[in-house]
PDB file of C-alpha atoms and ligand atoms in Angstrom:
ATOM      1  CA  UNK J 248       0.487  92.226  20.602  1.00  0.00           C
ATOM      2  CA  UNK J 249      -1.084  96.139  20.555  1.00  0.00           C
ATOM      3  CA  UNK J 250      -1.246  97.724  16.982  1.00  0.00           C
ATOM      4  CA  UNK J 251      -0.215 101.693  17.036  1.00  0.00           C
ATOM      5  CA  UNK J 252      -0.745 103.884  13.963  1.00  0.00           C
ATOM      6  CA  UNK J 253       1.091 106.982  14.156  1.00  0.00           C
ATOM      7  CA  UNK J 254       1.838 109.561  11.381  1.00  0.00           C
ATOM      8  CA  UNK J 255       5.368 111.131  11.773  1.00  0.00           C
ATOM      9  CA  UNK J 256       8.878 110.124  10.739  1.00  0.00           C
ATOM     10  CA  UNK J 257      10.140 106.630  11.632  1.00  0.00           C
ATOM     11  CA  UNK J 258      13.869 107.763  12.479  1.00  0.00           C
ATOM     12  CA  UNK J 259      12.285 109.537  15.144  1.00  0.00           C
ATOM     13  CA  UNK J 260      10.504 106.732  17.417  1.00  0.00           C
ATOM     14  CA  UNK J 261      11.501 105.702  20.805  1.00  0.00           C
ATOM     15  CA  UNK J 262      11.491 102.008  20.206  1.00  0.00           C
ATOM     16  CA  UNK J 263      13.587  98.635  20.467  1.00  0.00           C
ATOM     17  CA  UNK J 264      13.498  98.457  16.718  1.00  0.00           C
ATOM     18  CA  UNK J 265      13.263 100.608  13.736  1.00  0.00           C
ATOM     19  CA  UNK J 266      12.567  98.605  10.717  1.00  0.00           C
ATOM     20  CA  UNK J 267      13.945  99.586   7.522  1.00  0.00           C
ATOM     21  CA  UNK J 268      12.534  99.064   3.989  1.00  0.00           C
ATOM     22  CA  UNK J 269      15.860  99.020   2.321  1.00  0.00           C
ATOM     23  CA  UNK J 270      16.888  97.372  -1.046  1.00  0.00           C
ATOM     24  CA  UNK J 271      18.914  94.330  -1.419  1.00  0.00           C
ATOM     25  CA  UNK J 272      22.622  95.888  -1.723  1.00  0.00           C
ATOM     26  CA  UNK J 273      21.981  97.529   2.058  1.00  0.00           C
ATOM     27  CA  UNK J 274      24.064 100.027   0.829  1.00  0.00           C
ATOM     28  CA  UNK J 275      21.574 102.773   1.268  1.00  0.00           C
ATOM     29  CA  UNK J 276      19.020 104.931  -0.936  1.00  0.00           C
ATOM     30  CA  UNK J 277      15.790 106.529  -0.978  1.00  0.00           C
ATOM     31  CA  UNK J 278      12.745 107.093   1.229  1.00  0.00           C
ATOM     32  CA  UNK J 279      12.891 105.200   4.755  1.00  0.00           C
ATOM     33  CA  UNK J 280      16.168 104.098   3.851  1.00  0.00           C
ATOM     34  CA  UNK J 281      17.896 107.321   3.010  1.00  0.00           C
ATOM     35  CA  UNK J 282      16.291 109.051   6.403  1.00  0.00           C
ATOM     36  CA  UNK J 283      17.377 105.917   8.441  1.00  0.00           C
ATOM     37  CA  UNK J 284      21.227 106.410   7.420  1.00  0.00           C
ATOM     38  CA  UNK J 285      21.030 110.065   7.164  1.00  0.00           C
ATOM     39  CA  UNK J 286      19.846 110.011  10.597  1.00  0.00           C
ATOM     40  CA  UNK J 287      21.486 107.435  12.385  1.00  0.00           C
ATOM     41  CA  UNK J 288      24.711 108.124  10.963  1.00  0.00           C
ATOM     42  CA  UNK J 289      27.769 105.940   9.503  1.00  0.00           C
ATOM     43  CA  UNK J 290      27.864 103.291  11.753  1.00  0.00           C
ATOM     44  CA  UNK J 291      24.861 101.371  10.188  1.00  0.00           C
ATOM     45  CA  UNK J 292      26.346 101.749   7.236  1.00  0.00           C
ATOM     46  CA  UNK J 293      29.452 100.530   8.373  1.00  0.00           C
ATOM     47  CA  UNK J 294      27.795  97.405   9.838  1.00  0.00           C
ATOM     48  CA  UNK J 295      25.678  97.093   6.749  1.00  0.00           C
ATOM     49  CA  UNK J 296      29.104  96.747   4.528  1.00  0.00           C
ATOM     50  CA  UNK J 297      30.689  94.567   6.994  1.00  0.00           C
ATOM     51  CA  UNK J 298      27.439  92.037   6.458  1.00  0.00           C
ATOM     52  CA  UNK J 299      28.483  92.042   2.781  1.00  0.00           C
ATOM     53  CA  UNK J 300      31.592  90.906   3.037  1.00  0.00           C
ATOM     54  CA  UNK J 301      31.099  88.144   5.505  1.00  0.00           C
ATOM     55  CA  UNK J 302      27.504  87.251   5.611  1.00  0.00           C
ATOM     56  CA  UNK J 303      25.537  88.330   2.792  1.00  0.00           C
ATOM     57  CA  UNK J 304      27.945  88.420  -0.231  1.00  0.00           C
ATOM     58  CA  UNK J 305      25.084  88.811  -2.682  1.00  0.00           C
ATOM     59  CA  UNK J 306      23.354  91.300  -0.936  1.00  0.00           C
ATOM     60  CA  UNK J 307      20.024  90.476   1.620  1.00  0.00           C
ATOM     61  CA  UNK J 308      16.994  88.634  -0.994  1.00  0.00           C
ATOM     62  CA  UNK J 309      13.995  90.230  -0.661  1.00  0.00           C
ATOM     63  CA  UNK J 310      11.588  88.767   2.276  1.00  0.00           C
ATOM     64  CA  UNK J 311      14.802  88.494   4.576  1.00  0.00           C
ATOM     65  CA  UNK J 312      15.967  90.623   7.313  1.00  0.00           C
ATOM     66  CA  UNK J 313      19.035  91.448   8.937  1.00  0.00           C
ATOM     67  CA  UNK J 314      20.109  93.383  12.216  1.00  0.00           C
ATOM     68  CA  UNK J 315      22.452  96.205  12.878  1.00  0.00           C
ATOM     69  CA  UNK J 316      23.154  98.896  15.530  1.00  0.00           C
ATOM     70  CA  UNK J 317      20.957 101.899  15.287  1.00  0.00           C
ATOM     71  CA  UNK J 318      23.578 104.363  15.470  1.00  0.00           C
ATOM     72  CA  UNK J 319      22.484 107.441  16.219  1.00  0.00           C
ATOM     73  CA  UNK J 320      18.707 107.164  16.155  1.00  0.00           C
ATOM     74  CA  UNK J 321      16.640 107.063  19.680  1.00  0.00           C
ATOM     75  CA  UNK J 322      15.988 103.174  18.358  1.00  0.00           C
ATOM     76  CA  UNK J 323      18.296  99.936  20.234  1.00  0.00           C
ATOM     77  CA  UNK J 324      18.632  98.412  16.606  1.00  0.00           C
ATOM     78  CA  UNK J 325      17.602  98.717  13.106  1.00  0.00           C
ATOM     79  CA  UNK J 326      16.065  95.445  11.424  1.00  0.00           C
ATOM     80  CA  UNK J 327      16.720  95.774   7.694  1.00  0.00           C
ATOM     81  CA  UNK J 328      14.820  94.172   5.549  1.00  0.00           C
ATOM     82  CA  UNK J 329      13.981  94.376   1.793  1.00  0.00           C
ATOM     83  CA  UNK J 330      10.224  94.513  -0.019  1.00  0.00           C
ATOM     84  CA  UNK J 331       9.315  92.711  -3.027  1.00  0.00           C
ATOM     85  CA  UNK J 332       8.940  95.577  -6.060  1.00  0.00           C
ATOM     86  CA  UNK J 333       5.525  95.725  -6.972  1.00  0.00           C
ATOM     87  CA  UNK J 334       4.473  93.425 -10.492  1.00  0.00           C
ATOM     88  CA  UNK J 335       1.005  93.717 -11.997  1.00  0.00           C
ATOM     89  CA  UNK J 336       2.265  90.695 -13.935  1.00  0.00           C
ATOM     90  CA  UNK J 337       3.218  88.273 -10.395  1.00  0.00           C
ATOM     91  CA  UNK J 338       1.740  88.091  -7.103  1.00  0.00           C
ATOM     92  CA  UNK J 339       4.489  89.007  -4.727  1.00  0.00           C
ATOM     93  CA  UNK J 340       2.203  89.372  -1.762  1.00  0.00           C
ATOM     94  CA  UNK J 341       4.066  86.430  -0.097  1.00  0.00           C
ATOM     95  CA  UNK J 342       7.374  87.788  -0.500  1.00  0.00           C
ATOM     96  CA  UNK J 343       5.760  91.179   1.263  1.00  0.00           C
ATOM     97  CA  UNK J 344       4.691  88.917   4.024  1.00  0.00           C
ATOM     98  CA  UNK J 345       7.655  87.130   4.393  1.00  0.00           C
ATOM     99  CA  UNK J 346       9.244  90.616   4.938  1.00  0.00           C
ATOM    100  CA  UNK J 347       6.973  91.324   7.970  1.00  0.00           C
ATOM    101  CA  UNK J 348       7.357  88.014   9.222  1.00  0.00           C
ATOM    102  CA  UNK J 349      11.253  87.573   9.113  1.00  0.00           C
ATOM    103  CA  UNK J 350      11.590  91.646  10.624  1.00  0.00           C
ATOM    104  CA  UNK J 351       9.437  89.898  13.881  1.00  0.00           C
ATOM    105  CA  UNK J 352      11.403  87.078  13.764  1.00  0.00           C
ATOM    106  CA  UNK J 353      14.988  88.866  13.804  1.00  0.00           C
ATOM    107  CA  UNK J 354      13.052  91.562  16.392  1.00  0.00           C
ATOM    108  CA  UNK J 355      12.304  88.230  18.829  1.00  0.00           C
ATOM    109  CA  UNK J 356      15.897  87.135  18.352  1.00  0.00           C
ATOM    110  CA  UNK J 357      17.227  90.736  19.860  1.00  0.00           C
ATOM    111  CA  UNK J 358      14.715  90.448  22.537  1.00  0.00           C
ATOM    112  CA  UNK J 359      12.818  93.699  21.287  1.00  0.00           C
ATOM    113  CA  UNK J 360       9.384  94.183  22.806  1.00  0.00           C
ATOM    114  CA  UNK J 361       8.346  97.762  20.595  1.00  0.00           C
ATOM    115  CA  UNK J 362       8.876  97.574  16.694  1.00  0.00           C
ATOM    116  CA  UNK J 363       8.241 100.421  14.459  1.00  0.00           C
ATOM    117  CA  UNK J 364       7.585  99.070  10.925  1.00  0.00           C
ATOM    118  CA  UNK J 365       7.057 101.554   7.710  1.00  0.00           C
ATOM    119  CA  UNK J 366       5.051 100.904   4.912  1.00  0.00           C
ATOM    120  CA  UNK J 367       7.105  98.794   3.480  1.00  0.00           C
ATOM    121  CA  UNK J 368       6.865  98.893  -0.378  1.00  0.00           C
ATOM    122  CA  UNK J 369       4.711 101.305  -0.582  1.00  0.00           C
ATOM    123  CA  UNK J 370       6.991 103.816  -1.898  1.00  0.00           C
ATOM    124  CA  UNK J 371      10.094 103.702  -4.284  1.00  0.00           C
ATOM    125  CA  UNK J 372       8.728  99.890  -4.723  1.00  0.00           C
ATOM    126  CA  UNK J 373       5.305 100.904  -6.381  1.00  0.00           C
ATOM    127  CA  UNK J 374       2.782  98.501  -3.686  1.00  0.00           C
ATOM    128  CA  UNK J 375      -0.602 100.428  -4.248  1.00  0.00           C
ATOM    129  CA  UNK J 376      -1.473 101.601  -0.665  1.00  0.00           C
ATOM    130  CA  UNK J 377      -4.465 100.516   0.452  1.00  0.00           C
ATOM    131  CA  UNK J 378      -3.251  96.936  -0.345  1.00  0.00           C
ATOM    132  CA  UNK J 379      -0.021  97.082   1.283  1.00  0.00           C
ATOM    133  CA  UNK J 380      -1.763  98.460   4.535  1.00  0.00           C
ATOM    134  CA  UNK J 381      -3.770  95.392   4.313  1.00  0.00           C
ATOM    135  CA  UNK J 382      -1.137  92.931   3.692  1.00  0.00           C
ATOM    136  CA  UNK J 383       1.034  94.572   6.647  1.00  0.00           C
ATOM    137  CA  UNK J 384      -1.733  94.087   9.339  1.00  0.00           C
ATOM    138  CA  UNK J 385      -2.930  90.945   8.567  1.00  0.00           C
ATOM    139  CA  UNK J 386       0.581  89.557   8.509  1.00  0.00           C
ATOM    140  CA  UNK J 387       1.538  91.203  11.935  1.00  0.00           C
ATOM    141  CA  UNK J 388      -1.682  90.134  13.604  1.00  0.00           C
ATOM    142  CA  UNK J 389      -1.165  86.250  12.138  1.00  0.00           C
ATOM    143  CA  UNK J 390       2.495  86.388  13.481  1.00  0.00           C
ATOM    144  CA  UNK J 391       3.315  84.450  16.515  1.00  0.00           C
ATOM    145  CA  UNK J 392       6.049  87.077  18.284  1.00  0.00           C
ATOM    146  CA  UNK J 393       6.622  88.171  21.655  1.00  0.00           C
ATOM    147  CA  UNK J 394       6.884  91.586  20.464  1.00  0.00           C
ATOM    148  CA  UNK J 395       4.134  93.727  22.316  1.00  0.00           C
ATOM    149  CA  UNK J 396       3.698  96.580  20.383  1.00  0.00           C
ATOM    150  CA  UNK J 397       3.939  97.249  16.389  1.00  0.00           C
ATOM    151  CA  UNK J 398       3.930 100.813  15.850  1.00  0.00           C
ATOM    152  CA  UNK J 399       3.580 101.652  12.000  1.00  0.00           C
ATOM    153  CA  UNK J 400       4.713 104.833  11.142  1.00  0.00           C
ATOM    154  CA  UNK J 401       3.415 106.250   8.193  1.00  0.00           C
ATOM    155  CA  UNK J 402       4.384 109.120   6.652  1.00  0.00           C
ATOM    156  CA  UNK J 403       1.300 110.773   5.089  1.00  0.00           C
ATOM    157  CA  UNK J 404      -2.365 111.659   5.526  1.00  0.00           C
ATOM    158  CA  UNK J 405      -3.084 109.022   2.608  1.00  0.00           C
ATOM    159  CA  UNK J 406      -1.020 106.260   4.005  1.00  0.00           C
ATOM    160  CA  UNK J 407      -2.196 106.407   7.811  1.00  0.00           C
ATOM    161  CA  UNK J 408      -5.581 106.752   6.749  1.00  0.00           C
ATOM    162  CA  UNK J 409      -5.125 103.287   4.848  1.00  0.00           C
ATOM    163  CA  UNK J 410      -3.693 101.736   7.455  1.00  0.00           C
ATOM    164  CA  UNK J 411      -6.147 102.914  10.013  1.00  0.00           C
ATOM    165  CA  UNK J 412      -9.515 101.775   7.460  1.00  0.00           C
ATOM    166  CA  UNK J 413      -7.104  97.751   7.324  1.00  0.00           C
ATOM    167  CA  UNK J 414      -6.779  98.093  10.842  1.00  0.00           C
ATOM    168  CA  UNK J 415     -10.321  98.429  11.145  1.00  0.00           C
ATOM    169  CA  UNK J 416     -11.251  95.860   9.012  1.00  0.00           C
ATOM    170  CA  UNK J 417      -9.267  93.090  10.979  1.00  0.00           C
ATOM    171  CA  UNK J 418     -10.974  93.974  13.882  1.00  0.00           C
ATOM    172  CA  UNK J 419     -14.880  94.130  12.820  1.00  0.00           C
ATOM    173  CA  UNK J 420     -13.791  90.458  10.996  1.00  0.00           C
TER     174      UNK J 420
HETATM  175  N1  LIG Y 631       9.128 107.613   8.068  1.00  0.00           N
HETATM  176  C1  LIG Y 631       8.216 107.083   7.519  1.00  0.00           C
HETATM  177  N2  LIG Y 631       8.129 106.527   6.488  1.00  0.00           N
HETATM  178  C2  LIG Y 631       8.480 106.951   5.700  1.00  0.00           C
HETATM  179  C3  LIG Y 631       9.844 107.845   5.643  1.00  0.00           C
HETATM  180  C4  LIG Y 631      10.121 108.402   6.995  1.00  0.00           C
HETATM  181  N3  LIG Y 631      11.115 108.886   7.573  1.00  0.00           N
HETATM  182  N4  LIG Y 631      10.235 108.380   4.350  1.00  0.00           N
HETATM  183  C5  LIG Y 631       9.624 107.809   3.412  1.00  0.00           C
HETATM  184  N5  LIG Y 631       8.479 107.238   4.126  1.00  0.00           N
HETATM  185  P1  LIG Y 631      10.510 103.653   0.323  1.00  0.00           P
HETATM  186  P2  LIG Y 631      10.024 100.874  -0.589  1.00  0.00           P
HETATM  187  C6  LIG Y 631       7.217 106.499   3.885  1.00  0.00           C
HETATM  188  O1  LIG Y 631      10.122 104.033  -0.501  1.00  0.00           O
HETATM  189  O2  LIG Y 631       8.701 101.088  -1.279  1.00  0.00           O
HETATM  190  C7  LIG Y 631      14.873 103.308  -1.596  1.00  0.00           C
HETATM  191  O3  LIG Y 631      15.156 103.950  -1.788  1.00  0.00           O
HETATM  192  C8  LIG Y 631       6.829 106.102   1.809  1.00  0.00           C
HETATM  193  O4  LIG Y 631       6.203 107.552   1.666  1.00  0.00           O
HETATM  194  O5  LIG Y 631      10.942 104.033   1.571  1.00  0.00           O
HETATM  195  O6  LIG Y 631      10.286  99.628   0.086  1.00  0.00           O
HETATM  196  C9  LIG Y 631      15.196 101.769  -0.582  1.00  0.00           C
HETATM  197  O7  LIG Y 631      16.816 102.005  -0.570  1.00  0.00           O
HETATM  198  C10 LIG Y 631       6.280 105.241   2.122  1.00  0.00           C
HETATM  199  O8  LIG Y 631       4.697 105.114   2.219  1.00  0.00           O
HETATM  200  O9  LIG Y 631      10.257 102.243   0.356  1.00  0.00           O
HETATM  201  C11 LIG Y 631      14.756 100.952  -1.977  1.00  0.00           C
HETATM  202  O10 LIG Y 631      15.703 100.623  -3.219  1.00  0.00           O
HETATM  203  C12 LIG Y 631       7.104 104.081   2.649  1.00  0.00           C
HETATM  204  O11 LIG Y 631       7.638 104.965   3.770  1.00  0.00           O
HETATM  205  C13 LIG Y 631      13.335 101.366  -1.832  1.00  0.00           C
HETATM  206  O12 LIG Y 631      13.363 102.882  -1.688  1.00  0.00           O
HETATM  207  C14 LIG Y 631       7.744 103.228   2.181  1.00  0.00           C
HETATM  208  O13 LIG Y 631       8.820 103.771   0.823  1.00  0.00           O
HETATM  209  C15 LIG Y 631      12.488 100.879  -1.323  1.00  0.00           C
HETATM  210  O14 LIG Y 631      11.239 100.700  -1.596  1.00  0.00           O
END
């Protein structure tokens, strides 16, 4: 599997799966979530609402993932996952790892070959960028998957640089 780093907007990626850094409600929010629903159109929210009344009445727990249509996005599917809110009292790294792993598992179920990830939990959920990057890169490299390209789409230069350093470190190690 190849890891590609891009500085840009995840909603513009022409990939099989775009991963959404959602919240447990699945009913939208800011950041990546807001951008995906705004650009992808109402079909995505309609499917999320349907999931809430059928498979996920209590919402999507942190560390889990679920797929919907990608609406008007160039991608074929959106895989919604929920990262943990960063905490100084408790190490929630296993939940962050699970968000990446479960997203790849759902992507494999869909037969996806290309998957774009944002820096899950590194925005509103407050995860320090360098550690978010390290966890993201090491988890994806450790996860058995049929996905051929994992593209991390990072919004700013600081996040891009953190992922770049984490990727170089993993290649040295
Ligand atoms: N493309 C790529 N990256 C982006 C984009 C974009 N269009 N927009 C923001 N980022 P966040 P979280 C970056 O807050 O921390 C939402 O309200 C952003 O700069 O989207 O997991 C949800 O509904 C940061 O580096 O996700 C939840 O309530 C990274 O994406 C909550 O935020 C993740 O930031 C989830 O918080």
